[in-house]
């Protein structure tokens, strides 16, 4: 029944499948509003996850961010313009984007802003909230291809653009090779990128950035990433859960 509630935040199965009900062009068509959604609605989520990722019901997630295991790299003469690697991460104690409350979203943004202030070296940078953003800043973020915007009908239907643009923003380091999107489709999107084809360098920075975000938030609040042995790092969209780093 679409009226069944997940215990945390009252997120319903009807809300989870809202975009599939509204649109007939979905490749997945379901979003989790909180961690409990994956447990309470497992009869719906699990077959979709298994079919999408081509895995069995017994499969468990594995994650390995050990940079030393990367052997070789893209040939320096290869015509690679740039490399970009990103992951999503969510934190305990906050709803996922479709089900997060306004206060949770604001509290999470505040916590992340505090965490960003701890970053040092090449990860150090600035946070730019979408709310009240100056036009010159907005234009620069557009020119850098960093800015995420509203208006995606799927995200609107799924409830991810409630209270827009409050509680959202973008952090990037001074070299513009490390970004964090705050409260877009996921609580955080952690991104490492640079010009050229040095995949190993991009991955190495990503691994350090993920740990920096995790350690800093944990130090400030005691909260850690949402991780499940079966599903992996929890995202709002189940297409991103199982194979992600």
Coordinates of N, CA and C in Angstrom, one line a residue:
X1 N 0.8 -1.2 0.0 CA 0.0 0.0 0.0 C 0.9 1.2 0.0
X2 N 0.5 2.2 -0.8 CA 1.2 3.5 -0.9 C 1.1 4.3 0.4
X3 N 0.2 3.9 1.3 CA 0.1 4.6 2.6 C 1.0 4.1 3.7
X4 N 1.7 3.0 3.4 CA 2.7 2.5 4.4 C 3.8 3.5 4.7
X5 N 4.0 3.8 6.0 CA 5.0 4.8 6.4 C 6.3 4.1 6.8
X6 N 7.4 4.7 6.4 CA 8.7 4.3 7.0 C 8.7 5.0 8.3
X7 N 9.4 4.4 9.3 CA 9.3 4.9 10.7 C 9.9 6.2 10.8
X8 N 11.0 6.5 10.1 CA 11.7 7.7 10.3 C 11.2 8.8 9.3
X9 N 10.6 9.8 9.8 CA 10.2 11.0 9.0 C 8.8 10.8 8.3
X10 N 8.2 9.6 8.5 CA 6.9 9.4 7.9 C 6.9 9.3 6.4
X11 N 8.0 8.9 5.8 CA 8.0 8.9 4.3 C 7.3 7.6 3.8
X12 N 6.4 7.8 2.8 CA 5.6 6.7 2.3 C 6.1 6.1 1.0
X13 N 5.6 4.9 0.7 CA 5.9 4.3 -0.5 C 5.3 5.1 -1.7
X14 N 4.2 5.7 -1.5 CA 3.6 6.6 -2.5 C 4.5 7.7 -2.9
X15 N 5.1 8.3 -1.9 CA 6.1 9.4 -2.1 C 7.3 8.8 -2.9
X16 N 7.7 7.6 -2.5 CA 8.9 7.0 -3.1 C 8.8 6.8 -4.6
X17 N 7.5 6.5 -5.1 CA 7.3 6.1 -6.5 C 6.6 7.3 -7.2
X18 N 6.5 8.5 -6.6 CA 5.7 9.5 -7.2 C 6.1 9.9 -8.6
X19 N 7.5 9.9 -8.9 CA 7.9 10.3 -10.2 C 7.5 9.3 -11.3
X20 N 7.5 8.0 -10.9 CA 7.1 6.9 -11.8 C 5.5 7.0 -12.1
X21 N 4.8 7.4 -11.1 CA 3.3 7.6 -11.3 C 3.1 8.8 -12.2
X22 N 3.8 9.9 -12.0 CA 3.6 11.1 -12.8 C 4.2 11.0 -14.2
X23 N 5.3 10.3 -14.4 CA 5.9 10.3 -15.7 C 6.1 8.8 -16.2
X24 N 6.0 8.6 -17.5 CA 6.1 7.2 -18.0 C 7.5 7.0 -18.7
X25 N 8.4 7.8 -18.4 CA 9.7 7.7 -19.1 C 10.9 7.3 -18.1
X26 N 10.5 6.7 -16.9 CA 11.5 6.5 -15.9 C 12.3 5.2 -16.2
X27 N 13.6 5.3 -16.0 CA 14.5 4.1 -16.1 C 14.5 3.4 -14.7
X28 N 14.2 4.1 -13.6 CA 14.1 3.5 -12.3 C 12.8 3.8 -11.6
X29 N 12.6 5.1 -11.4 CA 11.3 5.5 -10.9 C 11.0 5.4 -9.5
X30 N 12.0 5.3 -8.6 CA 11.8 5.2 -7.2 C 13.0 5.8 -6.5
X31 N 12.6 6.5 -5.4 CA 13.7 7.2 -4.5 C 13.4 6.9 -3.1
X32 N 14.5 6.8 -2.3 CA 14.3 6.6 -0.9 C 14.3 7.9 -0.2
X33 N 13.4 8.1 0.8 CA 13.3 9.3 1.5 C 14.1 9.3 2.8
X34 N 14.7 8.1 3.2 CA 15.5 8.0 4.4 C 16.1 6.6 4.3
X35 N 16.9 6.3 5.2 CA 17.6 5.0 5.3 C 16.5 3.9 5.5
X36 N 15.5 4.2 6.3 CA 14.5 3.2 6.6 C 13.7 2.8 5.4
X37 N 13.7 3.6 4.4 CA 12.9 3.2 3.2 C 13.5 1.9 2.6
X38 N 14.8 1.8 2.6 CA 15.4 0.5 2.0 C 15.0 -0.7 2.8
X39 N 14.7 -0.5 4.1 CA 14.3 -1.7 5.0 C 12.8 -1.9 4.9
X40 N 12.1 -0.8 5.1 CA 10.6 -1.0 5.2 C 10.0 -1.3 3.8
X41 N 10.6 -0.9 2.7 CA 10.0 -1.1 1.4 C 11.0 -2.0 0.6
X42 N 11.6 -2.9 1.3 CA 12.6 -3.8 0.7 C 12.0 -4.7 -0.4
X43 N 10.7 -5.0 -0.2 CA 10.1 -5.9 -1.2 C 9.9 -5.2 -2.6
X44 N 10.0 -3.9 -2.6 CA 9.9 -3.1 -3.8 C 11.3 -2.7 -4.3
X45 N 12.2 -2.2 -3.3 CA 13.5 -1.7 -3.7 C 14.4 -2.9 -4.1
X46 N 14.4 -4.0 -3.4 CA 15.4 -5.0 -3.7 C 15.4 -5.6 -5.1
X47 N 14.2 -6.0 -5.6 CA 14.2 -6.5 -7.0 C 14.7 -5.5 -8.0
X48 N 14.3 -4.2 -7.8 CA 14.8 -3.1 -8.7 C 16.3 -3.0 -8.6
X49 N 16.9 -3.0 -7.4 CA 18.3 -2.9 -7.3 C 19.0 -4.1 -7.9
X50 N 18.5 -5.2 -7.7 CA 19.1 -6.4 -8.2 C 19.1 -6.5 -9.8
X51 N 17.9 -6.1 -10.3 CA 17.8 -6.1 -11.8 C 18.7 -5.0 -12.4
X52 N 18.7 -3.8 -11.8 CA 19.4 -2.7 -12.4 C 20.9 -2.9 -12.4
X53 N 21.4 -3.5 -11.3 CA 22.9 -3.7 -11.1 C 23.3 -5.1 -11.5
X54 N 22.4 -5.9 -11.9 CA 22.7 -7.3 -12.3 C 23.4 -8.1 -11.2
X55 N 22.8 -8.0 -10.0 CA 23.4 -8.7 -8.8 C 22.3 -9.7 -8.2
X56 N 22.8 -10.5 -7.4 CA 21.9 -11.5 -6.7 C 21.4 -10.9 -5.4
X57 N 20.4 -11.6 -4.8 CA 19.9 -11.1 -3.5 C 20.9 -11.3 -2.4
X58 N 21.9 -12.1 -2.6 CA 23.0 -12.3 -1.6 C 24.1 -11.4 -1.7
X59 N 24.2 -10.6 -2.8 CA 25.3 -9.7 -3.0 C 25.5 -8.7 -1.9
X60 N 26.8 -8.4 -1.6 CA 27.1 -7.4 -0.6 C 28.0 -6.3 -1.3
X61 N 27.9 -5.1 -0.8 CA 28.7 -4.0 -1.4 C 30.1 -4.1 -0.9
X62 N 31.0 -3.8 -1.8 CA 32.5 -3.6 -1.4 C 32.9 -2.3 -1.9
X63 N 33.7 -1.7 -1.0 CA 34.3 -0.3 -1.3 C 35.8 -0.4 -1.0
X64 N 36.6 0.1 -2.0 CA 38.0 0.1 -1.8 C 38.6 1.5 -2.4
X65 N 39.0 2.3 -1.5 CA 39.5 3.6 -1.9 C 41.1 3.7 -1.7
X66 N 41.7 2.5 -1.8 CA 43.2 2.4 -1.7 C 43.8 2.8 -3.0
X67 N 44.4 4.0 -3.0 CA 45.0 4.6 -4.2 C 46.1 3.7 -4.7
X68 N 46.8 3.1 -3.8 CA 48.1 2.3 -4.1 C 47.7 1.1 -5.0
X69 N 46.5 0.7 -5.1 CA 46.1 -0.4 -5.9 C 45.9 0.0 -7.4
X70 N 45.9 1.3 -7.6 CA 45.7 1.7 -9.0 C 47.0 1.5 -9.8
X71 N 47.0 0.7 -10.8 CA 48.2 0.4 -11.5 C 48.1 1.1 -12.9
X72 N 49.1 1.8 -13.3 CA 49.0 2.5 -14.6 C 48.2 3.7 -14.6
X73 N 48.0 4.3 -15.8 CA 47.2 5.6 -15.9 C 46.9 5.8 -17.4
X74 N 46.1 6.8 -17.7 CA 45.9 7.1 -19.1 C 47.2 7.6 -19.7
X75 N 47.4 7.1 -20.9 CA 48.7 7.5 -21.6 C 48.7 9.0 -21.8
X76 N 49.8 9.7 -21.5 CA 49.9 11.1 -21.6 C 49.6 11.7 -23.0
X77 N 49.8 10.9 -24.0 CA 49.5 11.4 -25.3 C 48.0 11.2 -25.8
X78 N 47.2 10.5 -24.9 CA 45.8 10.2 -25.3 C 45.1 11.5 -25.2
X79 N 44.1 11.7 -26.2 CA 43.3 13.0 -26.3 C 42.2 13.1 -25.2
X80 N 42.7 13.1 -24.0 CA 41.7 13.2 -22.8 C 41.7 14.7 -22.4
X81 N 40.6 15.3 -22.4 CA 40.5 16.7 -22.0 C 40.5 16.9 -20.5
X82 N 39.8 16.1 -19.8 CA 39.7 16.2 -18.3 C 39.2 14.9 -17.7
X83 N 39.4 14.8 -16.4 CA 38.9 13.6 -15.7 C 38.1 14.2 -14.5
X84 N 36.9 13.5 -14.3 CA 36.0 13.9 -13.2 C 35.5 12.6 -12.5
X85 N 35.7 12.5 -11.2 CA 35.2 11.4 -10.5 C 34.3 11.9 -9.3
X86 N 33.2 11.4 -9.1 CA 32.3 11.9 -8.0 C 31.6 10.7 -7.3
X87 N 31.3 11.0 -6.0 CA 30.5 10.0 -5.2 C 29.5 10.8 -4.5
X88 N 28.4 10.1 -4.1 CA 27.5 10.7 -3.1 C 27.7 10.1 -1.8
X89 N 27.5 10.9 -0.8 CA 27.5 10.5 0.6 C 26.4 11.1 1.4
X90 N 25.8 10.3 2.3 CA 24.8 10.8 3.2 C 25.2 10.6 4.7
X91 N 24.6 11.3 5.6 CA 25.0 11.2 7.0 C 23.9 10.7 7.9
X92 N 24.2 9.9 8.9 CA 23.3 9.5 9.9 C 22.5 10.7 10.5
X93 N 21.2 10.5 10.8 CA 20.5 11.5 11.5 C 19.8 12.5 10.7
X94 N 19.9 12.4 9.4 CA 19.2 13.3 8.4 C 18.5 12.5 7.4
X95 N 17.3 12.9 7.0 CA 16.6 12.3 5.9 C 17.3 12.5 4.6
X96 N 17.0 11.6 3.6 CA 17.6 11.8 2.3 C 16.7 12.8 1.6
X97 N 17.2 13.3 0.4 CA 16.6 14.5 -0.2 C 15.1 14.4 -0.4
X98 N 14.5 13.3 -0.8 CA 13.0 13.3 -1.0 C 12.3 13.4 0.3
X99 N 12.9 13.0 1.5 CA 12.2 13.0 2.7 C 12.7 13.9 3.8
X100 N 13.9 14.6 3.5 CA 14.5 15.4 4.6 C 13.6 16.6 4.9
X101 N 13.6 16.9 6.2 CA 12.7 18.1 6.6 C 13.5 19.4 6.4
X102 N 12.8 20.5 6.4 CA 13.5 21.8 6.2 C 14.5 22.0 7.2
X103 N 14.2 21.7 8.5 CA 15.1 21.9 9.6 C 16.4 21.0 9.5
X104 N 16.1 19.8 9.1 CA 17.3 18.9 8.9 C 18.2 19.4 7.8
X105 N 17.6 19.9 6.7 CA 18.4 20.4 5.6 C 19.3 21.5 6.1
X106 N 18.7 22.5 6.8 CA 19.4 23.6 7.3 C 20.5 23.2 8.3
X107 N 20.2 22.3 9.2 CA 21.1 21.8 10.2 C 22.3 21.1 9.5
X108 N 22.0 20.3 8.5 CA 23.1 19.6 7.7 C 24.0 20.6 7.0
X109 N 23.4 21.6 6.4 CA 24.2 22.7 5.7 C 25.1 23.3 6.7
X110 N 24.6 23.7 7.9 CA 25.4 24.4 8.9 C 26.5 23.5 9.4
X111 N 26.2 22.2 9.6 CA 27.3 21.3 10.0 C 28.4 21.1 8.9
X112 N 28.0 21.1 7.7 CA 29.0 20.9 6.6 C 29.8 22.2 6.4
X113 N 29.2 23.4 6.6 CA 29.9 24.6 6.5 C 31.0 24.7 7.6
X114 N 30.7 24.2 8.8 CA 31.6 24.1 9.9 C 32.7 23.1 9.5
X115 N 32.3 22.0 8.9 CA 33.3 21.0 8.6 C 34.3 21.5 7.5
X116 N 33.8 22.2 6.5 CA 34.6 22.8 5.5 C 35.7 23.7 6.0
X117 N 35.4 24.4 7.1 CA 36.4 25.3 7.6 C 37.6 24.6 8.2
X118 N 37.5 23.3 8.4 CA 38.7 22.5 8.9 C 39.6 22.1 7.8
X119 N 39.2 22.2 6.5 CA 40.1 21.7 5.5 C 41.4 22.5 5.3
X120 N 42.4 21.7 5.0 CA 43.7 22.4 4.9 C 44.4 22.0 3.6
X121 N 45.5 22.7 3.3 CA 46.3 22.4 2.1 C 45.5 22.6 0.8
X122 N 45.6 21.7 -0.2 CA 44.9 21.8 -1.5 C 43.4 21.6 -1.4
X123 N 42.9 21.2 -0.2 CA 41.5 21.0 -0.1 C 40.8 22.3 0.5
X124 N 41.5 23.2 0.9 CA 41.0 24.4 1.5 C 40.3 25.3 0.5
X125 N 39.1 25.9 0.9 CA 38.4 26.7 -0.1 C 37.3 27.4 0.5
X126 N 36.2 27.7 -0.2 CA 35.1 28.5 0.2 C 33.8 27.9 -0.1
X127 N 32.8 28.2 0.7 CA 31.4 27.7 0.5 C 30.5 28.8 0.0
X128 N 29.7 28.5 -1.0 CA 28.9 29.5 -1.7 C 27.4 29.0 -1.6
X129 N 26.6 29.6 -0.6 CA 25.2 29.2 -0.5 C 24.4 29.7 -1.7
X130 N 23.4 28.9 -2.2 CA 22.6 29.3 -3.3 C 21.7 30.4 -2.8
X131 N 21.2 30.4 -1.6 CA 20.3 31.5 -1.1 C 21.1 32.8 -1.0
X132 N 20.6 33.8 -1.6 CA 21.2 35.1 -1.5 C 22.5 35.2 -2.3
X133 N 22.8 34.3 -3.2 CA 24.0 34.3 -4.0 C 24.1 35.6 -4.9
X134 N 25.3 36.3 -4.8 CA 25.5 37.4 -5.6 C 25.6 37.0 -7.1
X135 N 25.2 37.9 -8.0 CA 25.2 37.6 -9.4 C 26.6 37.3 -9.9
X136 N 27.6 38.0 -9.5 CA 28.9 37.8 -9.9 C 29.4 36.4 -9.6
X137 N 29.0 35.9 -8.4 CA 29.4 34.6 -7.9 C 28.7 33.6 -8.7
X138 N 27.4 33.8 -8.9 CA 26.6 32.9 -9.7 C 27.1 32.7 -11.1
X139 N 27.5 33.9 -11.8 CA 28.0 33.8 -13.1 C 29.3 33.0 -13.2
X140 N 30.2 33.2 -12.2 CA 31.5 32.5 -12.2 C 31.3 31.0 -12.0
X141 N 30.3 30.6 -11.1 CA 30.0 29.2 -10.9 C 29.4 28.6 -12.2
X142 N 28.6 29.3 -12.9 CA 28.1 28.9 -14.2 C 29.2 28.7 -15.2
X143 N 30.1 29.7 -15.3 CA 31.2 29.6 -16.2 C 32.1 28.5 -15.9
X144 N 32.3 28.1 -14.7 CA 33.1 27.0 -14.2 C 32.4 25.7 -14.4
X145 N 31.1 25.7 -14.7 CA 30.3 24.5 -14.8 C 30.1 23.8 -13.5
X146 N 30.1 24.6 -12.4 CA 29.9 24.1 -11.1 C 28.5 24.1 -10.5
X147 N 27.7 25.0 -11.1 CA 26.4 25.4 -10.5 C 25.4 24.3 -10.8
X148 N 24.6 23.8 -9.8 CA 23.5 23.0 -10.1 C 22.2 23.9 -9.9
X149 N 21.2 23.6 -10.7 CA 20.0 24.5 -10.8 C 18.8 23.7 -10.5
X150 N 17.7 24.4 -10.3 CA 16.4 23.8 -10.1 C 15.7 23.6 -11.4
X151 N 14.5 22.9 -11.3 CA 13.7 22.8 -12.5 C 13.6 21.4 -13.1
X152 N 14.3 20.4 -12.5 CA 14.3 19.0 -13.0 C 12.9 18.4 -12.6
X153 N 12.0 18.1 -13.6 CA 10.7 17.6 -13.2 C 10.7 16.4 -12.4
X154 N 11.7 15.5 -12.5 CA 11.8 14.3 -11.7 C 12.1 14.6 -10.3
X155 N 13.0 15.5 -10.1 CA 13.4 15.9 -8.7 C 12.3 16.6 -8.0
X156 N 11.6 17.5 -8.8 CA 10.4 18.2 -8.2 C 9.3 17.2 -7.8
X157 N 9.0 16.3 -8.7 CA 8.0 15.3 -8.4 C 8.3 14.4 -7.1
X158 N 9.6 14.1 -7.0 CA 10.1 13.3 -5.9 C 10.3 14.1 -4.6
X159 N 10.0 15.4 -4.7 CA 10.1 16.2 -3.4 C 11.5 16.7 -3.1
X160 N 12.4 16.7 -4.1 CA 13.8 17.1 -3.8 C 14.1 18.6 -3.9
X161 N 13.1 19.3 -4.4 CA 13.3 20.7 -4.6 C 12.5 21.6 -3.7
X162 N 12.0 20.9 -2.6 CA 11.2 21.7 -1.6 C 12.1 22.7 -0.9
X163 N 11.5 23.9 -0.7 CA 12.2 25.0 0.0 C 13.4 25.5 -0.8
X164 N 13.4 25.3 -2.1 CA 14.5 25.8 -2.9 C 14.6 27.3 -2.9
X165 N 15.9 27.9 -2.8 CA 17.2 27.3 -2.8 C 17.8 27.1 -1.4
X166 N 17.0 27.3 -0.4 CA 17.4 27.3 1.0 C 18.1 26.0 1.3
X167 N 19.3 26.2 2.1 CA 20.0 25.0 2.6 C 20.9 24.3 1.6
X168 N 21.0 24.9 0.3 CA 21.8 24.3 -0.7 C 23.0 25.2 -1.0
X169 N 24.1 24.6 -1.5 CA 25.3 25.4 -1.8 C 26.4 24.5 -2.4
X170 N 27.5 25.2 -2.7 CA 28.6 24.6 -3.4 C 29.9 25.0 -2.7
X171 N 30.7 24.0 -2.3 CA 32.0 24.3 -1.8 C 33.0 23.9 -2.9
X172 N 34.0 24.7 -3.1 CA 35.2 24.3 -3.9 C 36.5 24.8 -3.4
X173 N 37.5 24.1 -3.7 CA 38.9 24.5 -3.2 C 39.4 25.6 -4.2
X174 N 40.5 26.2 -3.8 CA 41.1 27.3 -4.5 C 41.4 26.9 -6.0
X175 N 41.9 25.7 -6.2 CA 42.3 25.3 -7.5 C 41.2 24.8 -8.4
X176 N 40.0 24.7 -7.7 CA 38.8 24.3 -8.4 C 38.9 22.9 -9.0
X177 N 39.6 22.0 -8.2 CA 39.7 20.6 -8.5 C 39.0 19.7 -7.5
X178 N 38.3 20.3 -6.5 CA 37.6 19.6 -5.5 C 36.3 20.3 -5.1
X179 N 35.2 19.7 -5.3 CA 33.9 20.3 -5.0 C 33.0 19.5 -4.1
X180 N 32.2 20.1 -3.4 CA 31.1 19.4 -2.7 C 29.8 20.1 -3.0
X181 N 28.8 19.4 -3.6 CA 27.5 19.9 -3.7 C 26.7 19.6 -2.4
X182 N 26.0 20.5 -1.9 CA 25.3 20.3 -0.6 C 23.8 20.3 -0.8
X183 N 23.1 19.3 -0.5 CA 21.7 19.1 -0.5 C 21.1 19.3 -1.9
X184 N 21.7 18.7 -2.9 CA 21.1 18.6 -4.2 C 20.3 17.3 -4.2
X185 N 20.5 16.4 -5.1 CA 19.8 15.1 -5.2 C 20.3 14.2 -4.0
X186 N 21.5 14.4 -3.6 CA 22.0 13.7 -2.4 C 22.4 14.7 -1.4
X187 N 22.6 14.3 -0.1 CA 23.0 15.2 0.9 C 24.3 15.9 0.5
X188 N 25.3 15.1 0.0 CA 26.5 15.6 -0.5 C 26.9 14.9 -1.8
X189 N 27.4 15.6 -2.7 CA 28.1 15.0 -3.9 C 29.6 15.5 -3.8
X190 N 30.5 14.6 -3.6 CA 31.9 14.9 -3.5 C 32.6 14.7 -4.8
X191 N 33.3 15.7 -5.3 CA 33.7 15.6 -6.7 C 35.2 16.0 -6.8
X192 N 36.0 15.2 -7.5 CA 37.4 15.5 -7.8 C 37.6 15.6 -9.3
X193 N 38.3 16.6 -9.8 CA 38.5 16.7 -11.2 C 39.7 17.6 -11.6
X194 N 40.2 17.4 -12.8 CA 41.3 18.3 -13.2 C 41.4 18.1 -14.7
X195 N 42.1 19.0 -15.4 CA 42.4 18.9 -16.8 C 43.4 17.8 -17.1
X196 N 43.3 17.2 -18.3 CA 44.2 16.1 -18.6 C 43.7 14.8 -18.2
X197 N 44.5 13.7 -18.3 CA 44.1 12.4 -18.1 C 44.7 11.7 -16.9
X198 N 45.1 12.4 -15.9 CA 45.7 11.8 -14.8 C 44.7 11.2 -13.8
X199 N 44.1 10.1 -14.1 CA 43.1 9.5 -13.3 C 43.5 9.2 -11.9
X200 N 44.7 8.7 -11.8 CA 45.2 8.4 -10.4 C 45.3 9.6 -9.5
X201 N 45.7 10.7 -10.0 CA 45.8 12.0 -9.2 C 44.4 12.4 -8.8
X202 N 43.4 12.3 -9.7 CA 42.0 12.7 -9.4 C 41.4 11.7 -8.4
X203 N 41.7 10.4 -8.5 CA 41.2 9.5 -7.5 C 41.8 9.7 -6.2
X204 N 43.1 10.0 -6.2 CA 43.9 10.2 -4.9 C 43.3 11.4 -4.2
X205 N 43.0 12.4 -4.9 CA 42.4 13.6 -4.3 C 41.0 13.3 -3.8
X206 N 40.2 12.6 -4.6 CA 38.9 12.2 -4.2 C 38.9 11.4 -2.8
X207 N 39.8 10.4 -2.7 CA 39.9 9.6 -1.5 C 40.2 10.5 -0.3
X208 N 41.1 11.4 -0.5 CA 41.5 12.3 0.6 C 40.3 13.2 1.0
X209 N 39.6 13.7 -0.1 CA 38.4 14.6 0.1 C 37.3 13.9 0.9
X210 N 37.0 12.7 0.5 CA 36.0 11.9 1.2 C 36.3 11.8 2.6
X211 N 37.6 11.4 2.9 CA 38.0 11.2 4.3 C 37.9 12.5 5.1
X212 N 38.3 13.6 4.4 CA 38.3 14.9 5.0 C 36.9 15.3 5.4
X213 N 35.9 15.1 4.5 CA 34.5 15.4 4.8 C 34.0 14.5 6.0
X214 N 34.3 13.2 5.9 CA 33.9 12.3 6.9 C 34.4 12.6 8.3
X215 N 35.8 12.8 8.3 CA 36.4 13.0 9.6 C 36.0 14.4 10.2
X216 N 35.8 15.4 9.4 CA 35.5 16.7 9.9 C 34.1 16.7 10.5
X217 N 33.1 16.1 9.8 CA 31.7 16.1 10.2 C 31.7 15.2 11.5
X218 N 32.4 14.1 11.5 CA 32.4 13.2 12.7 C 33.0 14.0 13.9
X219 N 34.0 14.8 13.7 CA 34.6 15.5 14.8 C 33.7 16.6 15.3
X220 N 32.9 17.2 14.4 CA 32.0 18.3 14.8 C 30.7 17.8 15.5
X221 N 30.3 16.6 15.0 CA 28.9 16.2 15.5 C 28.8 14.7 15.9
X222 N 29.8 13.9 15.7 CA 29.8 12.5 16.0 C 29.0 11.7 15.0
X223 N 28.5 12.4 13.9 CA 27.7 11.7 12.9 C 28.7 11.1 11.8
X224 N 28.3 10.0 11.3 CA 29.1 9.3 10.3 C 28.3 9.1 9.0
X225 N 29.0 8.6 7.9 CA 28.3 8.3 6.7 C 27.3 7.2 6.9
X226 N 26.2 7.3 6.2 CA 25.2 6.2 6.2 C 25.8 5.1 5.3
X227 N 26.0 3.9 5.9 CA 26.6 2.8 5.2 C 25.9 1.5 5.6
X228 N 25.5 0.7 4.7 CA 24.9 -0.6 4.9 C 25.7 -1.7 4.2
X229 N 26.0 -2.8 4.9 CA 26.8 -3.9 4.4 C 26.2 -4.4 3.1
X230 N 24.9 -4.4 3.0 CA 24.3 -4.9 1.8 C 24.2 -3.9 0.7
X231 N 23.7 -2.7 1.0 CA 23.5 -1.6 0.0 C 24.7 -0.7 -0.3
X232 N 25.6 -0.7 0.6 CA 26.7 0.2 0.5 C 26.4 1.6 1.0
X233 N 27.1 2.6 0.5 CA 26.8 4.0 0.9 C 25.4 4.4 0.4
X234 N 24.6 4.9 1.3 CA 23.2 5.1 1.0 C 23.0 6.4 0.3
X235 N 22.2 6.3 -0.8 CA 21.8 7.5 -1.6 C 20.3 7.5 -1.8
X236 N 19.8 8.6 -2.2 CA 18.3 8.7 -2.4 C 17.9 7.8 -3.6
X237 N 18.7 7.7 -4.6 CA 18.4 6.9 -5.8 C 19.1 5.5 -5.7
X238 N 18.4 4.4 -5.8 CA 19.0 3.1 -5.7 C 19.9 2.7 -6.8
X239 N 19.8 3.4 -7.9 CA 20.8 3.1 -9.0 C 22.2 3.5 -8.6
X240 N 22.4 4.3 -7.6 CA 23.7 4.7 -7.2 C 24.3 3.9 -6.0
X241 N 23.5 3.1 -5.4 CA 23.9 2.5 -4.1 C 25.0 1.4 -4.3
X242 N 24.7 0.4 -5.0 CA 25.5 -0.8 -4.9 C 26.9 -0.7 -5.5
X243 N 27.1 -0.2 -6.7 CA 28.4 -0.2 -7.3 C 29.3 1.0 -7.0
X244 N 28.8 1.9 -6.3 CA 29.6 3.2 -6.1 C 30.7 3.0 -5.1
X245 N 31.7 3.8 -5.2 CA 32.9 3.7 -4.4 C 32.6 3.9 -2.9

